[in-house]
Amino acid sequence: MNTKLHAICDSQGRPLDLFVTAGQVSDYIGARALLSGLPNVKWLLGDRGYDADWFREALQDKGIRACIPGRKQRKTPVKYDRRRYKRRNRIEIMFGRLKDWRRVATRYDRCPKVFLSAIALAATVIYWL
């Protein structure tokens, strides 16, 4: 019954792409699934869960600069733009707006497909408001 929502949003906090995985699945699975749907942008802001060398290289191949802090277990620290990273709160605001929908916040649906459908409906309304 535990799920994890991976999302891509634009600079205005509007959802662009969504992917649901089981709660115990690593963030790398969500990153790999959403990689093909990335829009043509200059920067990608992400949290520590998305810190992987293969992900950084894939972003670099697409011409996207990664602003992702390194994991604490990393032997060589990764440099990132701290000032730009502060703008990552926009995706947190998007998740908060999704959770304004009671059905999404309390997860009434047992089936992940139906749950993702409810999230997609909420995301569509959020995108246009």
Short mmCIF file of C-alpha atoms in Angstrom, two decimals:
data_model
loop_
_atom_site.label_atom_id
_atom_site.label_comp_id
_atom_site.label_asym_id
_atom_site.label_seq_id
_atom_site.Cartn_x
_atom_site.Cartn_y
_atom_site.Cartn_z
CA MET A 1 0.00 0.00 0.00
CA ASN A 2 3.00 2.32 0.04
CA THR A 3 3.77 4.25 -3.14
CA LYS A 4 6.23 6.89 -4.22
CA LEU A 5 5.39 9.57 -6.76
CA HIS A 6 8.15 10.83 -9.05
CA ALA A 7 7.39 14.03 -10.93
CA ILE A 8 8.83 16.60 -13.28
CA CYS A 9 7.57 20.15 -13.04
CA ASP A 10 8.43 23.36 -14.83
CA SER A 11 9.85 26.54 -13.28
CA GLN A 12 6.34 27.71 -12.40
CA GLY A 13 5.57 24.58 -10.39
CA ARG A 14 3.20 23.03 -12.94
CA PRO A 15 3.39 19.22 -13.23
CA LEU A 16 4.67 17.91 -16.56
CA ASP A 17 5.30 14.19 -16.07
CA LEU A 18 4.34 11.74 -13.33
CA PHE A 19 5.43 8.21 -12.45
CA VAL A 20 4.35 6.02 -9.53
CA THR A 21 6.52 3.27 -8.03
CA ALA A 22 6.29 1.08 -4.97
CA GLY A 23 7.46 2.77 -1.80
CA GLN A 24 10.48 0.53 -1.28
CA VAL A 25 11.81 1.09 -4.83
CA SER A 26 14.87 3.29 -5.25
CA ASP A 27 14.60 6.78 -6.70
CA TYR A 28 16.85 5.66 -9.55
CA ILE A 29 13.97 3.66 -11.06
CA GLY A 30 11.79 6.77 -11.19
CA ALA A 31 14.66 8.80 -12.61
CA ARG A 32 15.24 6.25 -15.38
CA ALA A 33 11.53 6.19 -16.24
CA LEU A 34 11.22 9.98 -16.40
CA LEU A 35 14.50 10.56 -18.25
CA SER A 36 13.01 10.12 -21.72
CA GLY A 37 10.21 12.60 -20.96
CA LEU A 38 12.44 15.47 -19.89
CA PRO A 39 11.69 18.72 -21.72
CA ASN A 40 14.40 20.73 -23.42
CA VAL A 41 15.77 22.73 -20.47
CA LYS A 42 19.11 24.07 -19.27
CA TRP A 43 19.00 22.89 -15.64
CA LEU A 44 17.48 20.04 -13.67
CA LEU A 45 17.07 20.45 -9.93
CA GLY A 46 16.78 17.29 -7.87
CA ASP A 47 17.29 16.06 -4.33
CA ARG A 48 19.98 13.71 -3.04
CA GLY A 49 17.95 10.63 -3.94
CA TYR A 50 18.64 11.24 -7.62
CA ASP A 51 22.42 11.51 -7.21
CA ALA A 52 23.98 8.90 -9.48
CA ASP A 53 26.83 9.11 -11.96
CA TRP A 54 24.82 7.45 -14.74
CA PHE A 55 21.99 9.96 -14.23
CA ARG A 56 24.36 12.91 -14.36
CA GLU A 57 25.95 11.54 -17.54
CA ALA A 58 22.53 10.99 -19.15
CA LEU A 59 21.56 14.57 -18.34
CA GLN A 60 24.86 15.82 -19.73
CA ASP A 61 24.25 13.88 -22.96
CA LYS A 62 20.93 15.71 -23.33
CA GLY A 63 22.65 19.06 -22.71
CA ILE A 64 21.09 19.53 -19.26
CA ARG A 65 23.15 20.69 -16.30
CA ALA A 66 22.40 18.89 -13.05
CA CYS A 67 21.93 20.78 -9.81
CA ILE A 68 21.80 17.78 -7.49
CA PRO A 69 23.73 17.64 -4.22
CA GLY A 70 25.84 14.56 -3.67
CA ARG A 71 24.91 11.82 -1.25
CA LYS A 72 26.66 11.85 2.08
CA GLN A 73 28.27 8.46 1.36
CA ARG A 74 29.94 9.79 -1.81
CA LYS A 75 33.73 9.69 -1.55
CA THR A 76 34.33 12.70 -3.79
CA PRO A 77 31.95 15.60 -3.13
CA VAL A 78 29.92 16.94 -6.05
CA LYS A 79 29.78 20.66 -6.72
CA TYR A 80 26.35 22.18 -7.29
CA ASP A 81 24.88 25.66 -7.39
CA ARG A 82 23.47 26.19 -3.90
CA ARG A 83 21.67 29.37 -4.86
CA ARG A 84 19.89 27.66 -7.75
CA TYR A 85 19.14 24.61 -5.58
CA LYS A 86 17.01 26.78 -3.29
CA ARG A 87 14.48 27.04 -6.12
CA ARG A 88 13.77 23.32 -5.77
CA ASN A 89 10.98 24.26 -3.39
CA ARG A 90 8.72 24.73 -6.41
CA ILE A 91 8.33 21.00 -6.82
CA GLU A 92 7.59 20.71 -3.10
CA ILE A 93 4.90 23.34 -3.55
CA MET A 94 3.51 21.30 -6.48
CA PHE A 95 3.33 18.20 -4.28
CA GLY A 96 1.54 20.28 -1.63
CA ARG A 97 -0.97 21.45 -4.20
CA LEU A 98 -1.56 17.86 -5.28
CA LYS A 99 -2.19 16.89 -1.66
CA ASP A 100 -4.86 19.58 -1.42
CA TRP A 101 -6.95 17.00 -3.22
CA ARG A 102 -8.28 14.77 -0.47
CA ARG A 103 -8.32 11.66 -2.64
CA VAL A 104 -4.61 12.05 -3.40
CA ALA A 105 -3.57 12.99 0.14
CA THR A 106 -5.32 10.07 1.85
CA ARG A 107 -4.85 7.56 -0.99
CA TYR A 108 -8.31 6.06 -1.02
CA ASP A 109 -7.51 3.94 -4.07
CA ARG A 110 -5.85 0.58 -3.54
CA CYS A 111 -4.95 0.04 -7.19
CA PRO A 112 -1.87 2.03 -8.28
CA LYS A 113 -3.35 2.67 -11.74
CA VAL A 114 -6.47 4.24 -10.27
CA PHE A 115 -4.34 6.24 -7.83
CA LEU A 116 -2.18 7.55 -10.70
CA SER A 117 -5.37 8.45 -12.57
CA ALA A 118 -6.55 10.53 -9.62
CA ILE A 119 -3.15 12.22 -9.46
CA ALA A 120 -3.26 12.91 -13.20
CA LEU A 121 -6.70 14.49 -12.87
CA ALA A 122 -5.50 16.70 -10.02
CA ALA A 123 -2.32 17.56 -11.94
CA THR A 124 -4.34 18.60 -14.99
CA VAL A 125 -6.41 21.00 -12.92
CA ILE A 126 -3.29 22.34 -11.16
CA TYR A 127 -1.56 22.86 -14.50
CA TRP A 128 -4.31 25.15 -15.74
CA LEU A 129 -4.91 27.11 -12.51
#
